[in-house]
Every structure is written in C-alpha cells, then in structure tokens.
Short mmCIF file of C-alpha atoms in Angstrom, two decimals:
data_model
loop_
_atom_site.label_atom_id
_atom_site.label_comp_id
_atom_site.label_asym_id
_atom_site.label_seq_id
_atom_site.Cartn_x
_atom_site.Cartn_y
_atom_site.Cartn_z
CA MET E 25 -10.80 11.82 -20.12
CA ARG E 26 -8.65 9.06 -18.76
CA ILE E 27 -5.91 9.99 -16.29
CA GLY E 28 -2.71 7.95 -15.86
CA ASN E 29 0.42 8.24 -13.79
CA LEU E 30 3.82 9.46 -15.30
CA LEU E 31 7.18 7.98 -14.50
CA LEU E 32 9.97 10.64 -14.64
CA VAL E 33 13.55 9.30 -15.22
CA PRO E 34 15.87 12.39 -15.04
CA GLU E 35 18.98 10.17 -15.42
CA ALA E 36 17.97 8.76 -18.79
CA ASP E 37 20.18 9.60 -21.68
CA TYR E 38 17.33 10.29 -24.08
CA ASN E 39 13.61 11.29 -23.99
CA LEU E 40 11.28 8.26 -23.39
CA LEU E 41 8.47 10.36 -24.51
CA GLY E 42 9.25 13.27 -26.83
CA ARG E 43 7.22 16.48 -27.31
CA ASP E 44 6.15 15.61 -30.96
CA LEU E 45 5.08 12.10 -29.96
CA ILE E 46 3.14 13.57 -26.92
CA ILE E 47 1.18 15.90 -29.38
CA GLU E 48 0.65 13.19 -31.80
CA MET E 49 -0.88 10.88 -29.25
CA GLY E 50 -3.01 13.66 -27.73
CA ILE E 51 -1.32 13.44 -24.28
CA ASN E 52 -1.82 16.35 -21.92
CA ILE E 53 0.66 16.67 -19.01
CA GLU E 54 -0.66 18.47 -15.93
CA VAL E 55 0.67 19.00 -12.41
CA VAL E 56 -2.22 18.27 -9.93
CA ASN E 57 -1.47 18.82 -6.27
CA GLU E 58 2.35 18.69 -6.86
CA GLU E 59 1.77 15.29 -8.64
CA ILE E 60 2.45 14.98 -12.39
CA LYS E 61 -0.49 13.41 -14.22
CA ILE E 62 -0.99 12.57 -17.91
CA LYS E 63 -4.41 12.87 -19.52
CA LEU E 64 -4.93 10.45 -22.42
CA CYS E 65 -6.99 11.28 -25.52
CA PRO E 66 -10.40 9.60 -25.22
CA LEU E 67 -10.96 8.93 -28.82
CA ARG E 68 -11.77 5.38 -29.71
CA VAL E 69 -10.15 3.89 -32.90
CA GLU E 70 -13.25 3.79 -34.69
CA ASP E 71 -14.07 7.31 -33.85
CA GLU E 72 -10.69 8.55 -35.07
CA GLU E 73 -11.01 6.79 -38.39
CA LYS E 74 -14.09 8.95 -39.14
CA ILE E 75 -12.25 12.13 -38.45
CA ASN E 76 -10.03 13.96 -41.05
CA SER E 77 -6.53 13.76 -39.39
CA GLU E 78 -5.83 17.17 -40.92
CA VAL E 79 -7.82 18.79 -38.07
CA TRP E 80 -5.25 17.86 -35.47
CA TYR E 81 -2.65 20.29 -34.43
CA THR E 82 1.04 19.39 -34.80
CA PRO E 83 4.01 21.67 -34.55
CA ASP E 84 4.41 21.43 -38.32
CA SER E 85 0.93 22.53 -39.13
CA VAL E 86 -0.92 25.85 -38.90
CA GLY E 87 -4.49 26.74 -39.37
CA ARG E 88 -5.64 29.00 -42.26
CA LEU E 89 -9.10 30.61 -42.59
CA ASN E 90 -10.09 31.74 -46.09
CA ILE E 91 -11.46 35.15 -44.96
CA PRO E 92 -10.73 38.64 -45.77
CA PRO E 93 -7.51 40.16 -43.77
CA PHE E 94 -8.27 42.06 -40.71
CA SER E 95 -7.04 45.74 -40.50
CA VAL E 96 -6.08 47.64 -37.35
CA ILE E 97 -6.59 51.27 -36.60
CA ILE E 98 -3.99 52.98 -34.38
CA LYS E 99 -4.55 56.36 -32.75
CA ASP E 100 -1.99 58.99 -33.71
CA SER E 101 -0.40 56.41 -36.11
CA GLU E 102 1.93 59.10 -37.62
CA THR E 103 3.84 58.82 -34.24
CA PRO E 104 5.04 55.36 -34.21
CA ILE E 105 5.08 53.43 -30.94
CA ARG E 106 8.64 52.38 -30.02
CA VAL E 107 9.50 50.35 -27.01
CA LYS E 108 13.07 49.12 -26.53
CA GLN E 109 13.59 45.38 -26.54
CA TYR E 110 14.01 43.92 -22.97
CA PRO E 111 17.37 41.93 -22.40
CA ILE E 112 16.93 38.30 -23.13
CA SER E 113 19.32 35.71 -21.61
CA PRO E 114 21.26 33.48 -23.81
CA GLU E 115 19.08 30.53 -22.73
CA GLY E 116 16.02 32.37 -23.53
CA LYS E 117 17.22 33.30 -27.09
CA ASN E 118 18.40 29.79 -27.75
CA GLY E 119 14.99 28.52 -26.58
CA LEU E 120 13.11 30.95 -28.82
CA LYS E 121 15.18 30.36 -31.93
CA PRO E 122 13.43 27.11 -33.06
CA GLU E 123 10.05 28.58 -32.47
CA ILE E 124 10.76 31.81 -34.37
CA GLU E 125 12.24 29.74 -37.26
CA ARG E 126 9.17 27.63 -37.27
CA LEU E 127 6.82 30.77 -37.38
CA LEU E 128 8.94 32.19 -40.20
CA SER E 129 8.78 28.90 -42.13
CA LYS E 130 5.05 28.79 -41.84
CA GLY E 131 4.54 32.45 -42.95
CA LEU E 132 3.22 33.70 -39.56
CA LEU E 133 6.17 36.02 -39.26
CA GLU E 134 8.09 37.96 -41.92
CA SER E 135 11.17 40.18 -42.03
CA CYS E 136 10.45 44.05 -42.16
CA MET E 137 11.75 47.43 -41.51
CA SER E 138 9.13 49.07 -39.39
CA PRO E 139 8.95 52.42 -37.49
CA PHE E 140 7.01 50.55 -34.78
CA ASN E 141 8.73 48.23 -32.24
CA THR E 142 7.57 46.47 -29.10
CA PRO E 143 9.38 43.86 -27.02
CA ILE E 144 9.10 40.08 -26.79
CA LEU E 145 9.73 37.64 -23.98
CA PRO E 146 10.71 33.92 -23.83
CA ILE E 147 8.42 31.99 -21.61
CA LYS E 148 9.59 28.37 -20.69
CA LYS E 149 6.85 25.78 -20.87
CA ALA E 150 6.50 22.63 -18.69
CA ASP E 151 7.92 20.38 -21.49
CA GLY E 152 11.20 22.51 -21.67
CA SER E 153 10.30 24.19 -24.84
CA TYR E 154 9.85 28.06 -25.14
CA ARG E 155 6.89 30.16 -26.09
CA LEU E 156 7.13 33.52 -27.89
CA VAL E 157 5.14 36.12 -25.91
CA HIS E 158 4.82 39.65 -27.61
CA ASP E 159 4.22 42.46 -25.10
CA LEU E 160 1.67 44.47 -26.98
CA ARG E 161 0.48 46.68 -24.04
CA GLU E 162 1.31 49.92 -25.71
CA ILE E 163 -0.16 48.98 -29.00
CA ASN E 164 -3.28 47.95 -27.12
CA LYS E 165 -3.58 51.34 -25.47
CA LYS E 166 -3.53 53.08 -28.87
CA THR E 167 -5.84 50.73 -30.72
CA VAL E 168 -9.30 51.86 -31.75
CA ALA E 169 -11.18 48.85 -30.65
CA ARG E 170 -14.41 47.69 -32.18
CA PHE E 171 -17.46 47.21 -30.05
CA PRO E 172 -17.02 43.85 -28.31
CA VAL E 173 -19.73 41.31 -29.16
CA VAL E 174 -18.26 38.42 -27.26
CA ALA E 175 -21.11 36.71 -25.44
CA ASN E 176 -21.35 36.46 -21.81
CA PRO E 177 -20.37 33.00 -20.44
CA TYR E 178 -23.39 33.04 -18.09
CA THR E 179 -25.74 33.80 -20.82
CA LEU E 180 -24.17 30.93 -22.97
CA LEU E 181 -24.32 28.41 -20.31
CA SER E 182 -27.98 29.21 -19.53
CA ARG E 183 -28.91 27.55 -22.82
CA LEU E 184 -28.04 24.23 -21.38
CA GLY E 185 -31.00 22.48 -19.86
CA PRO E 186 -31.09 19.52 -17.59
CA GLU E 187 -31.81 17.15 -20.57
CA LYS E 188 -28.24 17.55 -21.81
CA GLN E 189 -26.45 14.60 -20.36
CA TYR E 190 -23.30 14.26 -22.61
CA TYR E 191 -20.75 16.75 -23.74
CA SER E 192 -17.69 17.32 -25.96
CA VAL E 193 -15.43 20.27 -25.64
CA ILE E 194 -13.21 21.25 -28.53
CA ASP E 195 -10.24 23.64 -28.04
CA LEU E 196 -9.04 25.34 -31.18
CA LYS E 197 -5.25 25.57 -31.30
CA ASP E 198 -3.60 28.83 -32.04
CA ALA E 199 -6.86 30.06 -33.50
CA PHE E 200 -5.87 33.79 -33.88
CA TRP E 201 -3.00 32.75 -36.13
CA ALA E 202 -5.49 31.32 -38.66
CA CYS E 203 -6.70 34.86 -39.40
CA PRO E 204 -4.80 36.90 -41.93
CA LEU E 205 -3.60 40.47 -41.08
CA ASP E 206 -3.85 43.20 -43.68
CA GLU E 207 -0.37 44.20 -44.95
CA LYS E 208 -0.89 47.78 -44.13
CA SER E 209 -1.55 46.83 -40.42
CA ARG E 210 1.51 44.55 -40.02
CA ASP E 211 4.15 47.22 -39.18
CA CYS E 212 2.16 47.89 -35.94
CA PHE E 213 3.19 44.45 -34.60
CA ALA E 214 7.03 44.54 -35.31
CA PHE E 215 9.68 43.37 -32.88
CA GLU E 216 13.43 43.07 -32.77
CA TRP E 217 15.14 39.62 -32.96
CA GLU E 218 18.77 38.77 -32.57
CA ASP E 219 19.67 35.34 -33.81
CA PRO E 220 21.89 33.63 -30.91
CA VAL E 221 24.05 31.72 -33.40
CA THR E 222 24.57 34.22 -36.33
CA HIS E 223 23.97 37.36 -34.17
CA ARG E 224 22.16 38.94 -36.85
CA ARG E 225 19.58 41.68 -35.76
CA GLN E 226 16.47 42.22 -37.65
CA GLN E 227 12.85 43.19 -37.23
CA LEU E 228 10.05 40.72 -37.68
CA ARG E 229 6.36 41.30 -37.87
CA TRP E 230 3.15 39.24 -37.70
CA THR E 231 1.18 38.39 -40.80
CA VAL E 232 -1.70 37.15 -38.77
CA LEU E 233 -3.69 38.23 -35.71
CA PRO E 234 -1.14 38.19 -32.82
CA GLN E 235 -1.70 36.61 -29.48
CA GLY E 236 -1.88 39.32 -26.72
CA PHE E 237 -3.54 41.91 -29.08
CA THR E 238 -6.52 43.34 -27.45
CA GLU E 239 -8.70 42.85 -30.56
CA SER E 240 -7.75 39.37 -31.37
CA PRO E 241 -10.45 37.52 -29.29
CA ASN E 242 -13.27 39.76 -30.59
CA LEU E 243 -12.22 39.62 -34.23
CA PHE E 244 -11.62 35.87 -34.31
CA GLY E 245 -14.80 35.25 -32.30
CA GLN E 246 -16.78 37.08 -34.81
CA ALA E 247 -15.19 35.39 -37.74
CA LEU E 248 -15.86 31.99 -36.25
CA GLU E 249 -19.41 32.80 -35.37
CA GLN E 250 -19.98 33.86 -38.96
CA ILE E 251 -18.38 30.57 -40.31
CA LEU E 252 -20.61 28.49 -37.83
CA GLN E 253 -23.65 29.94 -39.42
CA GLU E 254 -23.11 27.40 -42.16
CA TYR E 255 -23.21 24.60 -39.68
CA GLN E 256 -26.53 23.08 -38.65
CA THR E 257 -26.69 20.93 -35.52
CA GLY E 258 -28.73 17.80 -35.28
CA GLU E 259 -31.97 17.53 -33.35
CA GLY E 260 -31.36 17.42 -29.59
CA VAL E 261 -27.77 18.76 -29.82
CA THR E 262 -26.78 22.25 -28.79
CA LEU E 263 -23.63 24.04 -29.95
CA ILE E 264 -21.94 26.82 -27.95
CA GLN E 265 -18.95 28.95 -29.03
CA TYR E 266 -17.02 31.22 -26.90
CA VAL E 267 -14.19 32.82 -28.86
CA ASP E 268 -12.15 29.62 -29.60
CA ASP E 269 -13.68 27.18 -27.24
CA LEU E 270 -16.61 25.12 -28.47
CA LEU E 271 -19.04 22.94 -26.51
CA ILE E 272 -21.39 20.27 -27.92
CA ALA E 273 -24.08 19.16 -25.49
CA GLY E 274 -26.71 16.52 -26.19
CA GLU E 275 -29.34 14.14 -24.73
CA THR E 276 -27.57 10.97 -25.71
CA GLU E 277 -24.07 9.63 -26.05
CA ASP E 278 -24.73 8.57 -29.74
CA LYS E 279 -25.98 11.96 -30.72
CA VAL E 280 -23.07 13.83 -29.18
CA ARG E 281 -20.55 11.31 -30.59
CA ALA E 282 -21.91 11.79 -34.15
CA GLU E 283 -22.16 15.65 -33.80
CA SER E 284 -18.72 15.86 -32.52
CA ILE E 285 -17.17 13.98 -35.43
CA ARG E 286 -19.25 16.00 -37.88
CA LEU E 287 -18.06 19.30 -36.30
CA LEU E 288 -14.38 18.28 -36.25
CA ASN E 289 -14.61 17.54 -40.01
CA PHE E 290 -16.32 20.82 -40.47
CA LEU E 291 -13.65 22.59 -38.78
CA SER E 292 -10.93 20.84 -40.79
CA ALA E 293 -12.59 21.72 -44.04
CA LYS E 294 -12.61 25.46 -42.87
CA GLY E 295 -8.90 25.32 -42.15
CA LEU E 296 -8.75 25.29 -38.34
CA LYS E 297 -6.77 23.03 -36.07
CA VAL E 298 -7.79 21.31 -32.87
CA SER E 299 -5.71 20.31 -29.83
CA LYS E 300 -6.08 16.65 -29.38
CA ALA E 301 -4.53 16.82 -26.07
CA LYS E 302 -7.18 19.11 -24.71
CA LEU E 303 -10.05 17.42 -26.38
CA GLN E 304 -12.79 16.34 -24.14
CA PHE E 305 -14.84 13.86 -26.22
CA VAL E 306 -18.30 12.38 -25.46
CA GLU E 307 -18.10 12.67 -21.70
CA GLU E 308 -20.62 12.78 -18.86
CA GLU E 309 -18.54 15.50 -17.08
CA VAL E 310 -16.44 18.29 -18.75
CA LYS E 311 -14.89 21.55 -17.77
CA TYR E 312 -15.81 24.43 -19.90
CA LEU E 313 -15.53 28.12 -19.33
CA GLY E 314 -14.50 27.66 -15.75
CA HIS E 315 -17.49 25.47 -15.00
CA TYR E 316 -17.84 21.81 -14.49
CA LEU E 317 -20.84 20.41 -16.40
CA ARG E 318 -22.14 17.05 -15.49
CA LYS E 319 -25.51 15.24 -16.37
CA GLY E 320 -27.42 18.49 -16.92
CA GLU E 321 -25.99 20.21 -13.89
CA LYS E 322 -23.45 23.00 -13.68
CA LYS E 323 -20.83 23.58 -10.98
CA ILE E 324 -18.26 26.37 -10.77
CA ASP E 325 -14.63 25.57 -10.76
CA PRO E 326 -13.53 25.69 -7.06
CA GLU E 327 -10.24 27.25 -8.18
CA ARG E 328 -12.17 30.15 -9.56
CA VAL E 329 -14.06 30.64 -6.34
CA LYS E 330 -10.67 30.48 -4.49
CA GLY E 331 -9.29 33.16 -6.68
CA ILE E 332 -12.15 35.54 -6.17
CA LEU E 333 -12.01 35.09 -2.39
CA SER E 334 -8.34 35.95 -2.38
CA ILE E 335 -8.83 39.36 -4.19
CA PRO E 336 -8.40 42.39 -1.71
CA PRO E 337 -11.12 44.92 -1.36
CA PRO E 338 -11.15 47.24 -4.42
CA LYS E 339 -9.70 50.79 -4.01
CA SER E 340 -10.44 52.23 -7.37
CA LYS E 341 -13.31 52.17 -9.98
CA LYS E 342 -11.17 50.07 -12.18
CA GLN E 343 -10.70 47.47 -9.56
CA ILE E 344 -14.54 47.55 -8.91
CA ARG E 345 -15.17 46.87 -12.56
CA GLN E 346 -12.65 43.98 -12.55
CA LEU E 347 -14.24 42.49 -9.39
CA LEU E 348 -17.74 42.79 -10.76
CA GLY E 349 -16.64 41.02 -14.04
CA LEU E 350 -15.25 38.09 -12.03
CA MET E 351 -18.31 37.99 -9.68
CA GLY E 352 -20.66 38.22 -12.68
CA TYR E 353 -19.15 35.04 -14.01
CA CYS E 354 -20.44 33.35 -10.89
CA ARG E 355 -23.86 35.14 -10.49
CA GLN E 356 -25.83 31.95 -11.08
CA TRP E 357 -24.49 30.62 -7.69
CA ILE E 358 -24.88 33.76 -5.66
CA GLU E 359 -28.35 34.27 -4.11
CA ASN E 360 -29.83 37.70 -4.78
CA TYR E 361 -26.75 38.59 -6.69
CA SER E 362 -28.10 41.92 -8.15
CA THR E 363 -29.08 43.13 -4.58
CA LYS E 364 -25.81 42.22 -3.07
CA VAL E 365 -23.67 44.02 -5.74
CA LYS E 366 -25.95 47.12 -6.02
CA PHE E 367 -23.69 49.24 -3.66
CA LEU E 368 -20.66 48.53 -6.03
CA TYR E 369 -22.58 49.76 -8.99
CA GLU E 370 -23.48 52.96 -6.82
CA LYS E 371 -19.80 53.38 -6.09
CA LEU E 372 -18.99 53.38 -9.89
CA SER E 373 -21.51 56.35 -10.38
CA GLN E 374 -19.96 58.45 -7.58
CA GLY E 375 -17.16 60.79 -8.01
CA GLY E 376 -13.90 60.82 -6.19
CA LEU E 377 -11.95 58.04 -4.57
CA VAL E 378 -13.55 54.65 -3.53
CA LYS E 379 -13.90 54.10 0.16
#
C-alpha cells in the first residue's frame, strides 16, 4: 500500500477531492500520529483490467446475495420492545437525511408501522458525511442466538506457515446488508425518523441484516463460508475467512496476484462488494485481524497490546471473560499462556465476588 501526503486547503471554495472521487480511486484517508495520510490503491492498471469493476463498492451500489432470507427469534415477542428515540440535533438530522434516502432508494430500508421501536444515532465521519447507527442493544438482549461458529483468529492464523511470503487482504463492504431479512422478522428492527425538511415522522425498518445486531456476524460468516465452499484455491495458496475479512497467502507474488484477481471476480459474481480503499493487494506485509504478517512471520499490532495493558484489573466475572478474550487473541506471543491465566479461569468457577 503506497502512502502519500495530503494537502488540506480549508479556505478553498470547493472540494479539490470529493468523497465520490476518493471512493472511486480507492483512496483511504487516515490520521497517523496527528498527521493526515492518504493510502493509495496498489492495483496496477493491468491488474484492474482483469477484475470485474462491479465488485468495487460505490455509494450507488449495494451487495446482494442470492440466499434464503434470515429469520430472527425474539424472546417474549408478544411484548414488543419499545425504546424512545433520542433527541437528534438539526445538524445530525440534516447529515442523516441523504444516507437514509440512499438506503431507502436501494431497498435496504422500507416504511412500516411496527409495534417495535429502537433509537438511531448520527455519527459524523472523518470526511464530513454521517453514518447511521441503530442502537439495537435491547433487541440483542432478547434475541435467541444461534450457536456461534465464528473461528478463533489464533486458530486461523496458525494455518499460515513460513513459506507464505505474499498476501492480499480483501475487506467486504457493508457485507451484512447483502443478506436478506425475512419479512416476518423485519418489524423487530424498526426505528422512528423525522425528515428535517418536510418534518414528516414515520417508522422505517431494515430489509437486510442490520449492522449492530448481535447475530449479524455469525449469520453472515456462515453464509459466506458456505459460498466459499464453491471456490477452490490454487496450489500453494491459502484462503482464510474471518466474518467479512478475507486473506490470501501464497508462496510467490505471481500466485497471490492471480488468486486475488480470481477471488475478486468470484465475489463479484456472487453479489458482494469490496472496498477498494481498504484493499491490500499482493504485498509482503499486511495487517489482518490485528496482526502484521510479513514474509511468513506474524507480529501483533502494538496498538492492541497497548489497549490490553491499559485495562484495569477485572472486578467481575464478566470483566474476567472480556480480559481472557482479549488476551487469548495474543496467546501466541505469551509464554506459558495457559499456566499464567489458570488462576483467572479458577476465579470464574468460584462463587461470589471477584477479589
């Protein structure tokens, strides 16, 4: 991934580089150590000519998987969950309006009259646009969850041997929205929306798996895993899937390049969209699942270590489980890990408060 400098001209009368053009060109803007950096898409012209352009995400496109709709089971569904909408500032409503109109036009949202209601929030992004966040915590509490079959990242990465020298990382964009939601389950995901221009109040609901829903990663991950059963990798190449993040690792640059192009075209044919801005294409070092992979070696992201070290001592069993989950992610780099965390597992089996 090539990195360049970004010149910010706040007094300019118009955008020198608009959001649509940034997405089209596969440019990713990041703030690194208080400095704005832009990451340029590493695709060569000859590579891009071999890839179906329909695979790239744009604001005007959405992914669609041809799979049976998912249904959701809510405990005590005869008692609807109703949470009053939080106040939203005029700026927030105006920011959300184009996004909600886009989601409606693409069929991801639809009008409804539902007994359920949970609130939404406007989240301002770095580029000035707004992201719609649906607070589904109360729905999540009452959801009858399937048994999670999402693989452990440690187990997945253990499949990579030292012979793997080149990598590609493919980030599926808005992957959950590619999964249809059964019509009988849609009312559970309703929210109230007031148009800031017309002041019309109405309820809207999702027609696809919502982001923020506790079951979405598990359901999408299983659906994608089943789809990938149709895909056969070439000799000397490994494909790893973790929910909506895909890694291709191989022995040679040519093998990884050919496999990456073939996989992108396969994903396009299945109706999925890929973020060009986040694509890591045929590189000797990539970041995947909080790890840096380079020439057959793995190194944990220093930011992840910093985050774990900043966690205060756990005071409840829930906090112990959370800590064990985070440390288990790093167990490959902790000598005698099982011995060192044994006392924490013993605390979980004891009654009373954690001391």
